[in-house]
Amino acid sequence: MPRQSAPLPISAYSICTAVGTDTAQVAAGLAAGAQGLVRLSDAQAAEITTHVGRITAPLPPIPAPFAGLASRQLQIALHLVEAMREPIERALHRWGAHRIGVFIGTTTGGMDGTEARIHPGDAITARLASTHADDTPWYRSHALHVTADFIAAISHTTGPRYIISTACSSSAKVFGSARRLIALGVIDAALIGGVDTLCRFTVRGFHGLGILASERCRPFSTERQGINIGEGGALLLVERDEGSLPVLRGRLLGVGESCDAHHMTHPEPNGRGARESMRRAILDAGRPASDIGLVNAHGTGTAINDAIEAHAIAAELPHGPPVFSSKASIGHLLGASGAAEAVLTLMALDLGIAPPSIGCDPFDETLPIDVRSVARSWARGPNPMLGLSNSFGFGGHNVSLILEAA
Amino acid sequence: MTLPAMPVVGCALWTPTATEPLPRSRLIDPRDARRVSTLTLLLATAIERALEGTTLSASTVSVVFVSTLGEIVNTIELLERAQRGDGSPMRFRNSVHNTAIGHYGILTGNASFATALSATPERGLIAGLLEGIGRAAMHDEPVVVVWAEEGCPAAPDEMRDPIAISIALAPPEWDRSRPMPCLGVLRCTRPQPERSGEPAPLLGPRQLVEAMQTPRLEKTSQTLVSRQPDGFCIEWEAR
């Protein structure tokens, strides 16, 4: 039996998506059902018709000492850290730099920087093997771990740091890693989250798999055709000892992880892995399933995935809590989706709403879950509402999180 | 800080040789082996060899996989193909960093915990052990930590050859009804213990596993202390 962990306080978070680059913008967009998806316009991928969730606001430039690592990926990471300077400084003072870990989820890391080094007609291996103008080898900026190392450097933390990359569940997995290492006393706090950037590599890849929607994606609708890719990320500061925190934004109560062992890209048809991750998260939270009042679905917008997830949710949460998907607003943030959607779930719990799932009408009535295209509010009870957030990745690696607003 | 001392029940190191230029694992059917990446074969080989002589099952053990560059051969091939306006759905789905653990789970029926990490070559060992010991200690379950690189054609010489190491951890509380040989005990500590004289050597995954595989010379236990990045330390006490 796994050891029961105490709830993990979340003292701060930041988020950056196509519908906003700060928490106020994103929360307002979440409640209003903002639409951040635009038609892909890329001369080097002109054969692909789809929509993407692109961040249009300017992002901060990479500081000179890291110029050789520059990528849009690190610009988003820098933006997320800058938005949390004050709570990070407090944590540094409270715990010490070496007691704060950094665990980040991503799928492509610095791929956008690698693509920027390549020109049409280049022989790739030779091109990459030649060093950049500033002598930084390509693999240093390309490797996934660069994002975690960069966040540690600019946040002045010196604890353990690494990337978790299990496709679309990457930045949900980091919650489990941080929770275990805090529970075991290795660290006292952690910056956890995820970042992923739009790049041709993934757009072409998903296009090749035939699962990109040409129009805006429509999770849980009868007219759903596939996914739209987005970029962005989220960062959360988790700390032990809730009593000493001046600000509390929420709590992580449960983490459930499972593995389909079925297929690299198709979920297990009976939803075994999805159900197992939700069941384990609920067990880990130590609360009855009926306490779950809101579900953020992985809800990608593909016919099969949405159907399997909907039936899995209905089986594990027969009391029928409201379910939403944000992917028609911000796109699928891939490795960053777990953390970004955890923040959206906390925001929704804080606002007291089930956010709208835009594009879900006409809703697929064969799905046994409660999804609406308009926001709904609920009467606050004596206890804080719990939210469950699902993230399911290629390789069959699934994670469910149970979150509670402060 | 000291993580719980973790018994090591097996370990392995694989590097290419004249007779075995590519890894071969009995865990993967030869027909499947042709379809999976080198990194997947490295992972399976490293797990199989770490579990030899133990009572742990390759189809139920949890897996922590660490790699700096991951599926870099597939990734570069996809970038090359993109230059020609050519794509490959299979190569794309096999380019994600967790391809090896995904295929391993599918081909061996292993639905236990699995995760995939990326860290610098220097931090890979301590990252994998923190994740592996954390999981083993909190869930009282055996975990194999595997660090593997498939070799990158566009990187310096020292990064061009494939390599895989594995360390099988079994927490003391885990299933006492199935005793198995214990090679020794691993401890991860921070800060590094005070030492007189020379600082402890900074060992990588390969050096640590080679030390684990070195037969003990005396009946008394022997302890190796290894410095790691960020103030961490690994102590290996052979049994």
XYZ file of C-alpha atoms in Angstrom:
645
model
C 0.000 0.000 0.000
C 1.333 3.465 -0.811
C 2.002 5.735 2.109
C -0.623 8.421 2.597
C 0.796 11.884 1.902
C -0.448 15.067 3.529
C -2.136 17.653 1.279
C 0.518 19.696 -0.488
C -0.025 23.466 -0.261
C 0.187 25.502 -3.478
C 1.370 28.978 -2.576
C 1.555 30.594 -6.020
C 1.060 29.952 -9.690
C 1.514 31.621 -13.058
C 0.131 30.726 -16.453
C 0.647 31.789 -20.040
C -1.640 30.685 -22.894
C -3.206 31.892 -26.109
C -6.051 33.546 -24.165
C -3.826 35.446 -21.761
C -0.358 35.784 -20.358
C -1.243 36.474 -16.720
C -3.551 34.869 -14.206
C -6.200 37.616 -14.385
C -6.478 37.428 -18.180
C -6.580 33.649 -18.192
C -9.167 33.441 -15.383
C -11.388 35.950 -17.188
C -10.952 34.021 -20.433
C -11.739 30.731 -18.690
C -14.997 32.070 -17.280
C -16.040 33.766 -20.505
C -15.088 30.937 -22.842
C -12.502 33.018 -24.669
C -11.377 31.769 -28.060
C -7.624 31.747 -28.573
C -7.314 29.485 -31.597
C -6.291 30.996 -34.933
C -5.620 29.528 -38.354
C -2.068 28.251 -38.759
C -0.075 30.545 -40.998
C 3.349 29.089 -41.758
C 4.916 29.251 -45.183
C 7.071 26.215 -44.380
C 4.016 24.144 -43.481
C 1.628 25.558 -46.048
C 0.242 22.115 -46.837
C -1.297 21.864 -43.364
C -4.698 23.374 -42.615
C -5.380 23.639 -38.927
C -5.834 26.049 -36.030
C -3.312 26.675 -33.277
C -3.238 28.375 -29.896
C -0.442 30.871 -30.394
C 0.663 33.400 -27.784
C 0.578 36.772 -29.503
C 1.699 38.987 -26.613
C 5.409 39.845 -26.526
C 7.554 37.534 -24.424
C 10.626 38.686 -22.471
C 14.027 38.424 -24.161
C 16.459 35.798 -22.914
C 19.116 37.381 -20.644
C 22.586 37.678 -22.157
C 24.235 34.880 -20.114
C 21.765 32.418 -21.647
C 21.804 33.819 -25.184
C 23.272 30.632 -26.618
C 20.271 28.674 -25.339
C 17.670 31.113 -26.658
C 14.346 29.685 -27.739
C 10.710 30.634 -27.487
C 10.426 27.766 -25.002
C 12.762 29.554 -22.590
C 11.039 32.882 -23.194
C 7.772 31.364 -21.982
C 9.603 29.833 -19.022
C 11.142 33.200 -18.177
C 7.750 34.887 -18.393
C 6.290 32.334 -15.954
C 9.131 32.814 -13.451
C 8.974 36.624 -13.692
C 5.283 36.494 -12.807
C 6.156 34.670 -9.568
C 9.248 36.575 -8.447
C 7.792 37.638 -5.124
C 6.608 34.225 -3.875
C 9.813 32.621 -5.175
C 11.886 35.164 -3.215
C 9.844 34.378 -0.111
C 10.414 30.653 -0.591
C 14.140 31.187 -1.108
C 14.259 33.111 2.154
C 12.135 30.566 4.011
C 13.736 27.343 2.855
C 17.087 28.169 1.240
C 17.938 27.772 -2.441
C 19.167 24.186 -2.070
C 15.874 23.055 -0.529
C 13.784 24.014 -3.566
C 13.522 21.576 -6.480
C 12.514 22.238 -10.080
C 10.460 19.609 -11.926
C 9.113 20.541 -15.332
C 7.152 18.704 -18.002
C 7.750 19.218 -21.708
C 7.634 17.197 -24.905
C 9.781 19.111 -27.368
C 11.855 21.422 -25.146
C 14.063 23.607 -27.299
C 12.886 22.180 -30.635
C 11.764 25.614 -31.815
C 15.334 26.836 -31.287
C 16.687 23.851 -33.215
C 14.286 24.548 -36.072
C 15.460 28.150 -36.142
C 19.020 26.908 -36.807
C 17.915 24.883 -39.811
C 17.431 26.393 -43.229
C 15.595 24.808 -46.158
C 17.942 22.482 -47.985
C 20.316 21.986 -45.073
C 21.789 18.567 -44.458
C 20.522 18.270 -40.896
C 23.232 16.211 -39.237
C 25.998 18.363 -40.670
C 24.112 21.528 -39.887
C 23.493 20.549 -36.274
C 27.008 19.262 -35.773
C 28.410 22.676 -36.652
C 28.373 24.953 -33.636
C 26.316 28.066 -33.366
C 27.832 31.512 -33.719
C 28.283 31.748 -29.970
C 29.809 28.259 -29.776
C 26.861 26.744 -27.957
C 26.348 23.270 -29.435
C 22.802 22.682 -30.709
C 22.125 19.790 -28.351
C 22.604 22.015 -25.326
C 19.660 24.204 -26.276
C 17.707 21.330 -27.824
C 17.790 18.846 -24.932
C 14.624 18.695 -22.861
C 16.459 19.262 -19.585
C 17.467 22.786 -20.607
C 14.061 24.127 -19.578
C 14.431 22.844 -16.005
C 18.045 24.015 -15.772
C 17.084 27.461 -17.064
C 14.175 27.829 -14.631
C 16.458 26.789 -11.756
C 19.083 29.318 -12.840
C 16.752 32.301 -13.238
C 14.840 31.496 -10.055
C 18.156 31.108 -8.155
C 17.184 27.686 -6.807
C 19.817 24.962 -6.467
C 17.824 21.884 -5.449
C 17.356 18.803 -7.620
C 16.057 19.580 -11.094
C 14.908 17.496 -13.992
C 12.407 17.184 -16.775
C 9.652 14.623 -16.901
C 8.588 13.811 -20.429
C 5.738 11.341 -20.767
C 4.085 13.144 -23.684
C 0.807 14.864 -22.766
C 0.892 13.769 -19.109
C 4.409 15.170 -18.529
C 3.564 18.189 -16.413
C 0.921 16.323 -14.425
C 3.538 13.735 -13.448
C 5.708 16.434 -11.882
C 3.110 16.869 -9.131
C 3.781 13.305 -8.014
C 7.552 13.724 -8.103
C 7.506 16.908 -6.031
C 5.056 15.458 -3.558
C 7.190 12.353 -2.971
C 10.442 14.264 -2.517
C 8.838 16.773 -0.139
C 7.221 13.951 1.855
C 10.596 12.193 2.152
C 12.350 15.382 3.290
C 14.647 15.712 0.267
C 13.296 19.211 -0.391
C 10.902 21.626 1.294
C 9.450 23.280 -1.786
C 9.395 22.939 -5.546
C 8.696 24.865 -8.690
C 6.636 22.498 -10.797
C 4.984 23.007 -14.124
C 5.246 22.613 -17.841
C 6.191 24.510 -20.974
C 5.751 23.607 -24.638
C 6.031 25.684 -27.764
C 4.463 25.547 -31.188
C 6.953 24.049 -33.592
C 6.735 22.531 -37.046
C 7.981 19.213 -35.739
C 4.819 18.601 -33.704
C 2.405 20.230 -36.141
C 3.745 18.041 -38.956
C 3.816 15.001 -36.700
C 0.206 15.245 -35.597
C -0.804 16.096 -39.160
C 0.885 12.893 -40.288
C -1.042 10.933 -37.675
C -4.236 12.363 -39.138
C -5.577 13.747 -35.874
C -5.285 17.508 -36.423
C -8.630 19.261 -36.797
C -8.655 21.591 -39.769
C -11.157 23.865 -38.024
C -11.257 24.792 -34.336
C -11.360 21.662 -32.196
C -14.674 20.666 -30.579
C -14.163 18.332 -27.611
C -17.233 16.221 -26.759
C -19.239 17.511 -29.732
C -20.793 15.223 -32.326
C -18.775 17.292 -34.799
C -15.374 16.751 -33.203
C -12.659 16.071 -35.779
C -9.414 16.123 -33.865
C -7.030 18.314 -31.921
C -5.523 21.787 -32.216
C -2.055 22.326 -30.806
C -1.334 25.257 -28.525
C 1.670 26.723 -26.799
C 2.227 28.050 -23.312
C 2.747 26.762 -19.843
C 2.195 27.097 -16.150
C 4.362 27.147 -13.065
C 3.280 26.386 -9.512
C 5.109 26.817 -6.224
C 4.390 23.998 -3.788
C 5.691 24.134 -0.230
C 5.465 22.029 2.907
C 3.904 23.462 6.050
C 0.777 25.348 5.084
C 0.682 27.171 8.427
C 3.749 29.259 7.637
C 2.567 30.473 4.234
C 1.371 34.063 3.868
C -0.668 33.183 0.785
C -2.373 29.929 -0.146
C -3.767 29.371 -3.636
C -4.844 25.764 -3.272
C -3.845 22.261 -2.281
C -2.822 19.127 -4.097
C -4.702 16.300 -2.395
C -4.164 13.334 -4.628
C -2.086 12.020 -7.509
C -2.966 8.898 -9.473
C -0.653 7.480 -12.125
C -1.284 4.533 -14.409
C 0.018 2.889 -17.539
C -2.159 1.445 -20.304
C 0.475 -0.955 -21.697
C -1.751 -1.106 -24.765
C -0.691 1.092 -27.713
C 1.622 4.047 -28.294
C -1.105 6.418 -29.481
C -4.471 4.768 -28.837
C -5.941 4.570 -25.344
C -6.975 1.181 -23.997
C -10.509 0.752 -25.433
C -12.189 0.049 -22.089
C -10.577 3.044 -20.449
C -8.738 0.827 -17.968
C -5.762 3.169 -17.596
C -7.915 6.294 -17.359
C -10.121 4.725 -14.701
C -7.116 3.445 -12.787
C -5.451 6.868 -12.642
C -8.669 8.525 -11.409
C -9.275 5.773 -8.847
C -5.723 6.017 -7.517
C -5.920 9.808 -7.252
C -9.160 9.606 -5.280
C -7.675 6.937 -3.012
C -4.564 9.059 -2.529
C -6.681 12.082 -1.603
C -8.396 10.063 1.096
C -11.787 11.525 0.223
C -14.889 9.909 -1.259
C -15.366 10.184 -5.010
C -18.624 12.017 -4.351
C -16.583 14.988 -3.047
C -15.343 15.653 -6.591
C -17.406 18.597 -7.790
C -15.651 19.442 -11.039
C -13.678 17.539 -13.656
C -11.194 19.013 -16.086
C -11.172 16.383 -18.805
C -8.163 15.674 -20.957
C -10.832 16.255 -23.654
C -8.676 16.535 -26.749
C -11.426 16.513 -29.361
C -10.647 13.221 -31.084
C -13.590 10.878 -31.514
C -12.116 7.884 -29.720
C -10.255 9.613 -26.894
C -13.228 11.720 -25.837
C -15.547 8.728 -25.847
C -13.222 6.525 -23.808
C -12.521 9.281 -21.291
C -16.211 10.166 -20.929
C -17.167 6.586 -20.113
C -14.229 6.281 -17.708
C -15.284 9.469 -15.869
C -18.873 8.271 -15.656
C -17.753 4.935 -14.259
C -15.537 6.438 -11.546
C -17.738 9.452 -10.736
C -21.296 8.145 -11.041
C -22.668 11.201 -9.225
C -22.112 13.133 -12.481
C -20.096 16.258 -11.628
C -19.747 18.953 -14.318
C -16.974 18.243 -16.812
C -15.115 20.776 -18.955
C -12.335 20.882 -21.518
C -10.254 24.006 -22.170
C -8.666 22.752 -25.382
C -11.084 24.606 -27.683
C -9.940 27.822 -25.979
C -6.176 27.406 -25.701
C -5.405 24.332 -27.758
C -3.615 21.218 -26.572
C -0.476 22.365 -24.764
C 0.952 18.820 -24.974
C 3.635 18.461 -22.272
C 2.472 21.672 -20.610
C -1.200 20.740 -20.550
C -1.145 18.914 -17.197
C 0.166 21.900 -15.238
C -1.748 24.526 -17.216
C -5.008 22.649 -16.755
C -4.298 22.090 -13.056
C -4.105 25.879 -12.752
C -7.324 26.266 -14.757
C -8.988 23.777 -12.417
C -7.834 25.750 -9.364
C -9.091 28.951 -10.979
C -12.483 27.394 -11.681
C -12.762 26.114 -8.106
C -11.792 29.542 -6.842
C -14.341 31.251 -9.096
C -17.000 28.726 -8.135
C -17.811 27.850 -11.715
C -17.769 24.984 -14.107
C -16.135 26.718 -17.086
C -17.728 26.565 -20.500
C -16.479 23.979 -22.966
C -16.732 26.064 -26.075
C -17.444 24.214 -29.279
C -19.108 21.248 -27.551
C -22.503 21.982 -29.135
C -24.078 19.945 -30.564
C -23.041 17.806 -27.612
C -22.543 14.115 -28.294
C -25.456 12.669 -26.318
C -23.912 9.199 -26.391
C -21.342 10.440 -23.868
C -22.517 9.889 -20.274
C -21.054 13.082 -18.822
C -22.303 16.594 -18.096
C -20.559 19.062 -20.442
C -21.987 22.486 -21.351
C -20.946 25.305 -23.631
C -21.889 27.908 -21.021
C -20.428 28.560 -17.577
C -22.314 27.299 -14.565
C -21.901 28.341 -10.969
C -22.735 26.291 -7.912
C -23.797 27.075 -4.387
C -20.776 26.933 -2.114
C -21.102 24.297 0.582
C -19.407 24.213 3.978
C -16.378 22.376 2.534
C -14.220 23.488 -0.397
C -15.103 21.789 -3.659
C -12.587 19.297 -5.054
C -11.556 19.244 -8.681
C -10.129 16.340 -10.667
C -7.857 17.023 -13.631
C -6.986 14.316 -16.175
C -3.908 14.108 -18.404
C -3.366 11.158 -20.731
C -0.281 10.787 -22.907
C 1.207 8.852 -25.819
C 2.677 5.630 -24.550
C -0.385 5.158 -22.352
C 0.953 7.173 -19.436
C -1.967 8.636 -17.504
C -2.165 10.994 -14.540
C -5.112 12.314 -12.539
C -4.794 15.074 -9.947
C -7.168 15.993 -7.137
C -7.031 19.688 -6.299
C -8.723 21.892 -3.764
C -9.046 25.670 -3.855
C -7.751 27.556 -0.815
C 18.567 14.818 4.420
C 18.980 11.117 3.799
C 16.539 9.204 1.678
C 15.691 5.751 2.999
C 18.559 3.319 2.438
C 17.561 1.221 -0.544
C 18.706 -2.368 -1.119
C 20.060 -3.008 -4.621
C 19.184 -6.481 -5.894
C 20.652 -6.230 -9.377
C 22.464 -3.987 -11.808
C 23.762 -4.073 -15.364
C 25.882 -2.163 -17.824
C 25.542 -2.549 -21.589
C 27.895 -1.069 -24.159
C 28.412 -2.224 -27.742
C 30.933 -4.983 -28.432
C 32.156 -6.701 -31.569
C 29.814 -9.619 -30.928
C 26.890 -7.521 -29.727
C 26.921 -4.206 -31.578
C 23.246 -3.643 -30.765
C 21.377 -4.622 -27.608
C 19.368 -7.847 -27.679
C 16.720 -8.667 -25.135
C 14.725 -11.841 -24.675
C 11.925 -9.626 -23.386
C 11.236 -8.354 -26.892
C 10.234 -10.677 -29.684
C 12.691 -10.436 -32.626
C 9.804 -9.440 -34.923
C 8.991 -6.533 -32.611
C 12.657 -5.657 -32.141
C 12.871 -4.594 -35.771
C 10.103 -2.029 -35.244
C 11.270 -0.387 -32.038
C 13.967 2.182 -31.401
C 17.479 1.451 -30.215
C 16.580 3.182 -26.972
C 13.718 0.742 -26.409
C 16.084 -2.190 -26.945
C 18.599 -0.610 -24.587
C 15.929 -0.191 -21.908
C 14.689 -3.764 -22.243
C 18.205 -5.191 -22.216
C 19.177 -3.175 -19.161
C 16.055 -4.235 -17.262
C 16.379 -7.889 -18.233
C 19.992 -8.054 -17.088
C 19.383 -6.170 -13.844
C 16.622 -8.603 -12.907
C 18.641 -11.758 -13.626
C 18.975 -13.748 -10.417
C 16.236 -11.809 -8.662
C 12.619 -12.728 -8.024
C 11.429 -9.489 -9.620
C 9.320 -9.726 -12.747
C 10.033 -7.704 -15.870
C 6.289 -7.462 -16.433
C 5.445 -5.924 -13.069
C 8.480 -3.957 -11.909
C 8.187 -0.152 -11.949
C 10.557 1.695 -14.266
C 12.306 5.066 -14.006
C 13.998 5.872 -17.307
C 16.515 8.704 -17.686
C 18.058 9.981 -20.896
C 19.629 13.287 -21.830
C 18.733 13.291 -25.517
C 16.095 10.560 -25.695
C 14.955 9.414 -29.132
C 17.419 11.672 -30.888
C 18.009 9.380 -33.907
C 14.312 9.373 -34.783
C 14.121 13.097 -34.143
C 16.973 13.926 -36.513
C 15.579 11.543 -39.117
C 12.227 13.364 -38.925
C 13.963 16.721 -39.333
C 15.790 15.333 -42.380
C 12.542 14.032 -43.856
C 10.819 17.355 -43.242
C 13.449 18.969 -45.472
C 12.230 16.658 -48.245
C 8.566 17.332 -47.513
C 8.270 13.785 -46.258
C 6.785 12.636 -42.953
C 6.509 9.399 -41.061
C 3.675 8.940 -38.568
C 5.383 5.915 -37.035
C 8.654 7.739 -36.560
C 6.805 10.692 -35.046
C 4.984 8.638 -32.460
C 8.287 6.911 -31.696
C 10.087 10.230 -31.243
C 8.538 11.145 -27.896
C 10.893 10.893 -24.936
C 8.792 8.153 -23.306
C 8.767 5.927 -26.400
C 11.043 3.361 -24.740
C 8.938 2.950 -21.592
C 5.759 3.013 -23.670
C 6.898 0.222 -25.955
C 8.427 -1.686 -23.076
C 5.088 -1.635 -21.245
C 3.180 -2.701 -24.363
C 5.553 -5.507 -25.370
C 5.976 -6.975 -21.884
C 2.462 -6.271 -20.605
C 3.926 -4.152 -17.817
C 1.231 -1.710 -16.621
C 3.093 -0.666 -13.471
C 4.409 2.816 -12.757
C 6.772 4.133 -15.398
C 8.247 7.542 -16.005
C 10.779 9.185 -18.323
C 13.218 11.888 -17.219
C 15.695 14.149 -18.960
C 18.652 15.659 -17.136
C 22.170 16.704 -18.041
C 24.682 13.851 -18.334
C 26.074 14.912 -14.949
C 22.693 15.053 -13.200
C 21.113 11.986 -14.820
C 22.211 9.523 -12.152
C 21.069 11.497 -9.125
C 17.830 12.492 -10.890
C 17.003 8.870 -11.660
C 17.864 7.690 -8.164
C 15.834 10.434 -6.461
C 12.832 9.560 -8.597
C 13.373 5.812 -8.212
C 14.037 5.765 -4.482
C 11.189 8.221 -3.941
C 8.777 5.941 -5.734
C 10.103 2.752 -4.106
C 9.993 4.259 -0.617
C 6.572 5.912 -0.870
C 4.870 2.975 -2.571
C 6.846 0.062 -1.109
C 7.458 -1.350 -4.564
C 10.533 -2.472 -6.513
C 11.821 -0.040 -9.128
C 14.429 -0.374 -11.862
C 16.278 2.844 -12.652
C 17.642 2.843 -16.204
C 19.906 5.476 -17.721
C 20.397 5.096 -21.450
C 21.568 7.036 -24.484
C 21.232 5.693 -28.013
C 24.104 7.755 -29.381
C 23.696 10.914 -31.399
C 25.208 11.258 -34.879
C 25.296 15.068 -34.668
C 27.033 15.240 -31.291
C 30.675 15.010 -30.168
C 32.456 11.662 -30.256
C 31.837 10.867 -26.598
C 28.063 11.031 -27.202
C 27.963 8.853 -30.337
C 27.963 5.356 -28.824
C 24.925 3.771 -27.206
C 25.075 2.882 -23.526
C 22.644 1.661 -20.891
C 22.953 1.061 -17.170
C 20.358 -0.231 -14.762
C 19.962 -0.488 -10.994
C 17.182 -2.623 -9.483
C 15.928 -1.367 -6.119
C 13.730 -3.397 -3.767
C 12.599 -1.668 -0.555
C 13.169 -3.688 2.624
C 9.423 -3.794 3.327
C 8.606 -5.282 -0.043
C 7.340 -8.869 -0.080
C 9.511 -10.615 2.496
C 8.105 -13.943 1.301
C 10.348 -13.697 -1.761
C 13.868 -13.168 -0.451
C 16.589 -12.525 -2.995
C 20.266 -11.750 -3.005
C 21.144 -8.201 -2.046
C 24.229 -6.702 -3.717
C 24.351 -3.834 -1.269
C 22.607 -0.718 -0.105
C 22.355 2.704 -1.778
C 21.946 5.925 0.135
C 21.407 9.385 -1.318
C 22.350 12.145 1.067
C 22.620 15.874 1.119
C 24.742 17.680 2.066
C 27.798 15.632 1.247
C 29.318 14.154 4.391
C 32.405 15.840 5.847
C 35.549 14.047 4.752
C 39.153 14.585 5.516
C 41.662 14.653 2.694
C 40.633 14.356 -0.937
C 37.019 15.087 -1.910
C 34.908 12.100 -2.862
C 35.093 11.263 -6.561
C 32.329 12.487 -8.835
C 31.029 9.284 -10.362
C 28.683 8.885 -13.284
C 26.192 6.068 -13.815
C 28.710 3.853 -15.550
C 31.323 4.141 -12.818
C 28.771 3.486 -10.095
C 27.457 0.320 -11.739
C 31.002 -0.887 -12.418
C 31.697 -0.417 -8.699
C 28.532 -2.355 -7.866
C 29.636 -5.171 -10.153
C 33.112 -5.392 -8.644
C 33.306 -8.489 -6.446
C 33.792 -7.733 -2.782
C 37.301 -8.576 -1.619
C 36.632 -8.991 2.078
C 33.783 -10.250 4.167
C 33.333 -6.877 5.800
C 31.160 -4.382 4.023
C 32.783 -1.823 1.758
C 31.468 1.690 1.289
C 32.006 3.883 -1.744
C 31.148 7.561 -1.488
C 30.426 9.440 -4.698
C 29.999 13.169 -5.068
C 27.107 14.302 -7.260
C 26.027 17.690 -8.647
C 24.121 20.187 -6.501
C 25.612 18.965 -3.236
C 24.197 15.454 -3.388
C 26.125 12.365 -2.474
C 25.640 8.670 -3.208
C 26.917 6.085 -0.755
C 27.220 2.517 -1.958
C 27.681 -0.092 0.726
C 28.479 -3.486 -0.765
C 27.193 -6.542 1.093
